[in-house]
mmCIF file of C-alpha atoms in Angstrom:
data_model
loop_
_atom_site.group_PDB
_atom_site.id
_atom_site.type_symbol
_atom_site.label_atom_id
_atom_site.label_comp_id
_atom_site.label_asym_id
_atom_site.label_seq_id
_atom_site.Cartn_x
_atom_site.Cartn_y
_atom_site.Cartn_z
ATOM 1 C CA UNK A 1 -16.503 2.635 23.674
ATOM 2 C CA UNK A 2 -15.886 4.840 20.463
ATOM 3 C CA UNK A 3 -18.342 4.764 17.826
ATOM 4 C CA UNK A 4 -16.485 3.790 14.655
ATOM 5 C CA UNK A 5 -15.108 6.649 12.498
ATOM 6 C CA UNK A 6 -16.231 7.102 9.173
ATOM 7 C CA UNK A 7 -13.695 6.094 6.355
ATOM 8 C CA UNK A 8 -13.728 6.992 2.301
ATOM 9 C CA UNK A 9 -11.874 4.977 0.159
ATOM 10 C CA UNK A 10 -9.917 7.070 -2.903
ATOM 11 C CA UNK A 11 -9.908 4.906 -5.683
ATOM 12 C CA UNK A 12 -12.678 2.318 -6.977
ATOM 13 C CA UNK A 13 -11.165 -0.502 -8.301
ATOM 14 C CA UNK A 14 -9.356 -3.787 -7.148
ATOM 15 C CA UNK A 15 -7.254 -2.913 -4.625
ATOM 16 C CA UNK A 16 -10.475 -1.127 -2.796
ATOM 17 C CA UNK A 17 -12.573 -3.901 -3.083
ATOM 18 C CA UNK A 18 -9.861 -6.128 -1.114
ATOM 19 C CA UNK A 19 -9.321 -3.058 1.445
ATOM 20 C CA UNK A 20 -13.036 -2.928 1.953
ATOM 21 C CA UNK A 21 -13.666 -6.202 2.693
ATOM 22 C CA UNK A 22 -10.465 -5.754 5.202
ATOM 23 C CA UNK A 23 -12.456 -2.884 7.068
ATOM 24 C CA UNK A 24 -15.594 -4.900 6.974
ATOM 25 C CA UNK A 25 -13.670 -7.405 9.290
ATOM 26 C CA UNK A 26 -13.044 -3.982 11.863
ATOM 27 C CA UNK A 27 -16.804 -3.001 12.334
ATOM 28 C CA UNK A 28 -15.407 -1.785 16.244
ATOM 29 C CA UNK A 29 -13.282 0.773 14.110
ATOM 30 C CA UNK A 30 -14.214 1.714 10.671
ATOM 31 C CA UNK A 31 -17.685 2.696 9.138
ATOM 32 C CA UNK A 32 -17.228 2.869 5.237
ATOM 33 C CA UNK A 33 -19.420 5.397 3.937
ATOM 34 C CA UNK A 34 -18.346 5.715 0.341
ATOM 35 C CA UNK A 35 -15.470 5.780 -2.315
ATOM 36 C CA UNK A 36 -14.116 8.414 -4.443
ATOM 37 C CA UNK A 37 -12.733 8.071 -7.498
ATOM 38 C CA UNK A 38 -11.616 10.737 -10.362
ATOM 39 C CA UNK A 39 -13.145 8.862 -13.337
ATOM 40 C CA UNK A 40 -16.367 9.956 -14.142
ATOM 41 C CA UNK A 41 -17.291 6.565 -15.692
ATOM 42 C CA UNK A 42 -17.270 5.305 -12.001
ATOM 43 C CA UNK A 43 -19.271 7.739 -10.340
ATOM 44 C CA UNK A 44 -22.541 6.170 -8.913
ATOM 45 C CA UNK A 45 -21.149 2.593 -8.908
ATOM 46 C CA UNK A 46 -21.750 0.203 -6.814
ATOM 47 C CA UNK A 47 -18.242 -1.188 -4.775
ATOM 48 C CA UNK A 48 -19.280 -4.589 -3.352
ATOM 49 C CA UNK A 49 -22.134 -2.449 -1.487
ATOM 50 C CA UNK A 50 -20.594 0.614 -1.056
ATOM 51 C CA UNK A 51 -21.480 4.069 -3.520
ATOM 52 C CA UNK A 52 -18.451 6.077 -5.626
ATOM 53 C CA UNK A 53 -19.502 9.159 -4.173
ATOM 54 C CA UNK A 54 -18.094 11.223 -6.748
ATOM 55 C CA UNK A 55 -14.223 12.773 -7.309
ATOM 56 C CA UNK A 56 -11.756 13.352 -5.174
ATOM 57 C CA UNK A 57 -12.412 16.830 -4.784
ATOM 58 C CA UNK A 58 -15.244 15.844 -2.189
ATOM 59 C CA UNK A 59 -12.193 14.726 0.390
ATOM 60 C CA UNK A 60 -12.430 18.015 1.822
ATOM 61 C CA UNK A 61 -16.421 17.704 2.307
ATOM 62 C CA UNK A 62 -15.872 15.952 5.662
ATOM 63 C CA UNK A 63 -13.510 14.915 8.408
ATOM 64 C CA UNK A 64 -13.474 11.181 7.365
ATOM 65 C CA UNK A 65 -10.656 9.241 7.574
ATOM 66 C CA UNK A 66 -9.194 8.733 4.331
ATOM 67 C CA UNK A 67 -7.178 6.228 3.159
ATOM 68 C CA UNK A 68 -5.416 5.690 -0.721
ATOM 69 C CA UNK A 69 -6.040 2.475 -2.596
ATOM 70 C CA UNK A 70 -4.243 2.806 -5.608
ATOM 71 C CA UNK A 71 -1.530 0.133 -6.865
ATOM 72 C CA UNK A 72 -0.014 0.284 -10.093
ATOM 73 C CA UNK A 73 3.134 -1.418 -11.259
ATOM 74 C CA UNK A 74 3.577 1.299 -14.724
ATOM 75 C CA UNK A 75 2.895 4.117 -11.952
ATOM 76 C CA UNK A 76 4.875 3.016 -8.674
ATOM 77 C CA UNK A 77 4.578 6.213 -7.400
ATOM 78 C CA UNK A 78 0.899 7.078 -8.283
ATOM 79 C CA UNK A 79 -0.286 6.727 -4.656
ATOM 80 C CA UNK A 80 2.140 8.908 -3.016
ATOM 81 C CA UNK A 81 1.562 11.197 -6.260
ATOM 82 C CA UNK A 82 -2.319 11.206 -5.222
ATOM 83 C CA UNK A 83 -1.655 11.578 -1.299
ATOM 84 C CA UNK A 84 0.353 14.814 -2.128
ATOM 85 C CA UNK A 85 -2.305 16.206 -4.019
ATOM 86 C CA UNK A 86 -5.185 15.745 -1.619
ATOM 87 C CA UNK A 87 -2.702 17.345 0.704
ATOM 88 C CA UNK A 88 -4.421 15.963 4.065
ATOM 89 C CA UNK A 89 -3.167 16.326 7.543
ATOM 90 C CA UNK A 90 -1.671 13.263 8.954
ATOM 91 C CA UNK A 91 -4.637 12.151 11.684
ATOM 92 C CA UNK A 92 -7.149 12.286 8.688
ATOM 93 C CA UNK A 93 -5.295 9.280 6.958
ATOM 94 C CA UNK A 94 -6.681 6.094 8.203
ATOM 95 C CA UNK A 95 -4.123 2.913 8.901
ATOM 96 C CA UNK A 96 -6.162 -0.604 8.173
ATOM 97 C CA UNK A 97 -4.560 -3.812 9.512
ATOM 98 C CA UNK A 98 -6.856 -7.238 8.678
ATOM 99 C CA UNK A 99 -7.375 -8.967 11.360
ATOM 100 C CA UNK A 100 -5.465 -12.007 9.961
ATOM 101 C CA UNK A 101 -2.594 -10.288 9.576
ATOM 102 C CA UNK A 102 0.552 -10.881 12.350
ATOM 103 C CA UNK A 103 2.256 -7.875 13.388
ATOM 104 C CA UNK A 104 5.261 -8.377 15.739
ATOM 105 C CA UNK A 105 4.533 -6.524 19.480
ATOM 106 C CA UNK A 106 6.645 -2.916 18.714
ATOM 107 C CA UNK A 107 6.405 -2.284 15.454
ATOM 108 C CA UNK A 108 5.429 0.621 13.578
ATOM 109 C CA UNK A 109 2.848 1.341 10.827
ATOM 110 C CA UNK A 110 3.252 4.562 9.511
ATOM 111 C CA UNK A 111 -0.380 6.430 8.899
ATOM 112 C CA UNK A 112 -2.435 5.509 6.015
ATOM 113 C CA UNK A 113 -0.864 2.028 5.583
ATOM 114 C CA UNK A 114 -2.901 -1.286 4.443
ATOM 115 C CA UNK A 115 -1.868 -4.724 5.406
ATOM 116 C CA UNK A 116 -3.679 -6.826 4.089
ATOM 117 C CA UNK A 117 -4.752 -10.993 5.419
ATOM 118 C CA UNK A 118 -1.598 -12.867 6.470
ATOM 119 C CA UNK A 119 0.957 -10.768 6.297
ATOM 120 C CA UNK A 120 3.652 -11.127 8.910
ATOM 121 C CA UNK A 121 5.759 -8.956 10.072
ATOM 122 C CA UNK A 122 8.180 -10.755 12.304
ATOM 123 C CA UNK A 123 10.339 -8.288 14.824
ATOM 124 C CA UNK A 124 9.465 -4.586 15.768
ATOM 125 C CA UNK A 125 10.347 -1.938 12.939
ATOM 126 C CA UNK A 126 8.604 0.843 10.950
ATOM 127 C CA UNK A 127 6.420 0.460 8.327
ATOM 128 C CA UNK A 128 6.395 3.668 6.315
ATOM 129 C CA UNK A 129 3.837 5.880 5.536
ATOM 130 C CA UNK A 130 0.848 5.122 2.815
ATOM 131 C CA UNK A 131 2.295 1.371 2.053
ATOM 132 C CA UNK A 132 0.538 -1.148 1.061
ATOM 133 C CA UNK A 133 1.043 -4.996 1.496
ATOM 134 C CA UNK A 134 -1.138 -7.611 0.271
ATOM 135 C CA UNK A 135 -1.524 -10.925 1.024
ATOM 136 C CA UNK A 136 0.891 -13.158 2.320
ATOM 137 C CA UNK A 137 3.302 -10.863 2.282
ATOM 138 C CA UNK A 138 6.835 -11.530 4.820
ATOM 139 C CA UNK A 139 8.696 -8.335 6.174
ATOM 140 C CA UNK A 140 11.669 -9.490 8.554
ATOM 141 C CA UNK A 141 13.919 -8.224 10.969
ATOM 142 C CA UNK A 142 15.940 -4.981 10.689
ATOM 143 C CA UNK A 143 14.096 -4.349 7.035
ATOM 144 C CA UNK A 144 13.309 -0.808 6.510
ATOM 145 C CA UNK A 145 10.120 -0.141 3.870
ATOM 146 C CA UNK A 146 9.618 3.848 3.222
ATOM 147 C CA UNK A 147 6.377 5.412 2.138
ATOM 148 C CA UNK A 148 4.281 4.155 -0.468
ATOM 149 C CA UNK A 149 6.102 1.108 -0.954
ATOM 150 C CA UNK A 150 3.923 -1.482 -2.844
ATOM 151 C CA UNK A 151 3.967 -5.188 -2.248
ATOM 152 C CA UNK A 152 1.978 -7.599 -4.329
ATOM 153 C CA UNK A 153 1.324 -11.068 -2.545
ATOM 154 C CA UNK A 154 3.150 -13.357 -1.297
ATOM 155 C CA UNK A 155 6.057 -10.711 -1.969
ATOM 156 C CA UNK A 156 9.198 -11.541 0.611
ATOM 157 C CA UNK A 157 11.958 -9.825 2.083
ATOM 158 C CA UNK A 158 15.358 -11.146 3.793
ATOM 159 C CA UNK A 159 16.563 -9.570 6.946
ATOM 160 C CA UNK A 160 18.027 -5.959 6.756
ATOM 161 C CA UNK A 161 16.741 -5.396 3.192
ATOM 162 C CA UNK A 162 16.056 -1.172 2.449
ATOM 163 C CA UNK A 163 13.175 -0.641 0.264
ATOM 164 C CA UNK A 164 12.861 3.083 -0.787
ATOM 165 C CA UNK A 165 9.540 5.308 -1.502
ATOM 166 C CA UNK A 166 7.229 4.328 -3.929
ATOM 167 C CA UNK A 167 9.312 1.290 -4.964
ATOM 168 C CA UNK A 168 6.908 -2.064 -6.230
ATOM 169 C CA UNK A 169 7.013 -5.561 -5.539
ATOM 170 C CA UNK A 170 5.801 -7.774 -7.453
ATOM 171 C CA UNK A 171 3.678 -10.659 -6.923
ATOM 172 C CA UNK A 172 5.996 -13.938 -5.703
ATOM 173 C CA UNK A 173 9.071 -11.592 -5.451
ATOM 174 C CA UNK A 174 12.099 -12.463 -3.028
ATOM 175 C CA UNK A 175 14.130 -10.154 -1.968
ATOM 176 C CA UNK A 176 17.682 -11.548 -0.533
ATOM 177 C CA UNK A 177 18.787 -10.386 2.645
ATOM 178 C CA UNK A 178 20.879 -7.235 3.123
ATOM 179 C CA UNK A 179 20.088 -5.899 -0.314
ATOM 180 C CA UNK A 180 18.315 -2.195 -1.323
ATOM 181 C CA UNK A 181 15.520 -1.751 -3.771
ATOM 182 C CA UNK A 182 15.547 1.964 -4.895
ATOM 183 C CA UNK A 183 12.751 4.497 -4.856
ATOM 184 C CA UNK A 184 10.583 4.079 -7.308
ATOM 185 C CA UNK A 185 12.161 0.899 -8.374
ATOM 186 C CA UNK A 186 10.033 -1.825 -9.926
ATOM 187 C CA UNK A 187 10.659 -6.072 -8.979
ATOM 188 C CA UNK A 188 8.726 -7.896 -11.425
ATOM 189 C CA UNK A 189 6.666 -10.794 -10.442
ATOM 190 C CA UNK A 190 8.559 -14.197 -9.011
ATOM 191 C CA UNK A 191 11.629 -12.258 -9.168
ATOM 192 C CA UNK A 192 14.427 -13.312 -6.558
ATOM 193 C CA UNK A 193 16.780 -10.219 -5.950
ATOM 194 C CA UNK A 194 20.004 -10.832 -5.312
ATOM 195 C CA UNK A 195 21.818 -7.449 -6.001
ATOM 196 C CA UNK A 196 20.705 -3.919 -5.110
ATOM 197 C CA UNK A 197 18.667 -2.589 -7.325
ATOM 198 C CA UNK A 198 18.814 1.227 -8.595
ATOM 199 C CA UNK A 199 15.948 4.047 -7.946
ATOM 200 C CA UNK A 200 13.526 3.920 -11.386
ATOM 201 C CA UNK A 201 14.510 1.048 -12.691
ATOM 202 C CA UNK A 202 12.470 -2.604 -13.784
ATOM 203 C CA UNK A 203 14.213 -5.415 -12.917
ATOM 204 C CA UNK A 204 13.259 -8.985 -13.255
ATOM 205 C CA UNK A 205 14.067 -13.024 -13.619
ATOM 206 C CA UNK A 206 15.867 -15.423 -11.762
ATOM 207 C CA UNK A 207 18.171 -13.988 -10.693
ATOM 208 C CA UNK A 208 16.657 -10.404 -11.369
ATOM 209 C CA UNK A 209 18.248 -8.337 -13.556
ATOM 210 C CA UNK A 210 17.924 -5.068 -15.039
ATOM 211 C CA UNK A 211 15.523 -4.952 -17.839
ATOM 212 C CA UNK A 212 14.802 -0.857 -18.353
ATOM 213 C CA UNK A 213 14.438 2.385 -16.610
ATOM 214 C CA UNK A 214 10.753 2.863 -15.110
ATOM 215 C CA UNK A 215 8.484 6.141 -15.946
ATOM 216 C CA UNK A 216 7.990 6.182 -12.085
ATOM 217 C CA UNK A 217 5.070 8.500 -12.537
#
């Protein structure tokens, strides 16, 4: 048997706490050994037992696996924004499915991907790159979800529903079937989509509707 490889975590707040405690659940696969972070006023915290190391600058220090734990609704794009800059090759970025989480026999999760406990994904597809699902979220047949898509919990999608890069879901969002969510687009929490919506823009409500354009940074 493999020894587990050695993972970092880039980022020190929420969202690594809950991927942590994810990998915790993989001993057979994943050996945490620290998390990096680029605000000085974390460095030498403690992360639910695990160090912040230090910046991201020490990625390059070792041939961990790395993987980006950074979720933002004001910054939809911020994790693809931060895997560009680290600028890793593609087998350094680790891919962490929970344990509890259902995964249909045939699908694909792109590298560097987080699914998080109980989310299903119900027929084979592809998962892009760097995405990151939290709890209880539903992906559904023929859907297609690009890179560093974003979905908050309990977020849902219809069947054959296109969700571009770096586009956020929020928490308790529906998304009807058949309809696109733009890059960079942000859902707002408990919104049910019933109309495409356009790259960079906030929409939300019942149904959702277009409230401004997003910074998308």
């Amino acid at each position: 048997m493999n020894a587990p490889r050695p993972l970092l975590l880039v980022g020190g707040g929420g969202l690594a706490r809950e991927v942590l405690a994810a990998v915790r659940l993989l001993p057979a696969l994943w050996r945490p050994v620290g998390a990096l972070d680029d605000d000085p006023a974390r460095h030498g915290a403690d992360l639910d037992g695990l160090p912040v190391l230090g910046g991201t600058d020490l990625v390059r220090s070792t041939d961990a696996a790395v993987v980006v734990c950074v979720a933002n609704a004001h910054r939809p794009l911020g994790r693809l924004n931060v895997v560009a800059r680290l600028g890793l090759p593609e087998d350094r970025w680790a891919t962490v499915v929970h344990p509890a989480a259902s995964v249909a026999v045939g699908a694909e999760v792109g590298p560097g991907t987080v699914l998080l406990a109980g989310v299903v994904v119900t027929a084979p597809l592809r998962l892009g790159a760097h995405v990151v699902a939290m709890p209880h979220v539903l992906i559904t047949h023929d859907d297609e979800v690009g890179d560093g898509v974003t979905f908050a919990g309990r977020a849902s999608l219809g069947g054959s529903v296109r969700v571009g890069e770096g586009a956020y879901l929020g928490q308790g969002s529906a998304v009807r079937e058949g309809v696109s969510i733009g890059a960079g687009a942000v859902v707002g929490m408990g919104s049910v989509v019933l109309a495409d919506v356009p790259a960079g823009e906030v929409w939300a409500g019942n149904p959702a509707r277009r409230l401004r354009e997003g910074n998308g940074s």
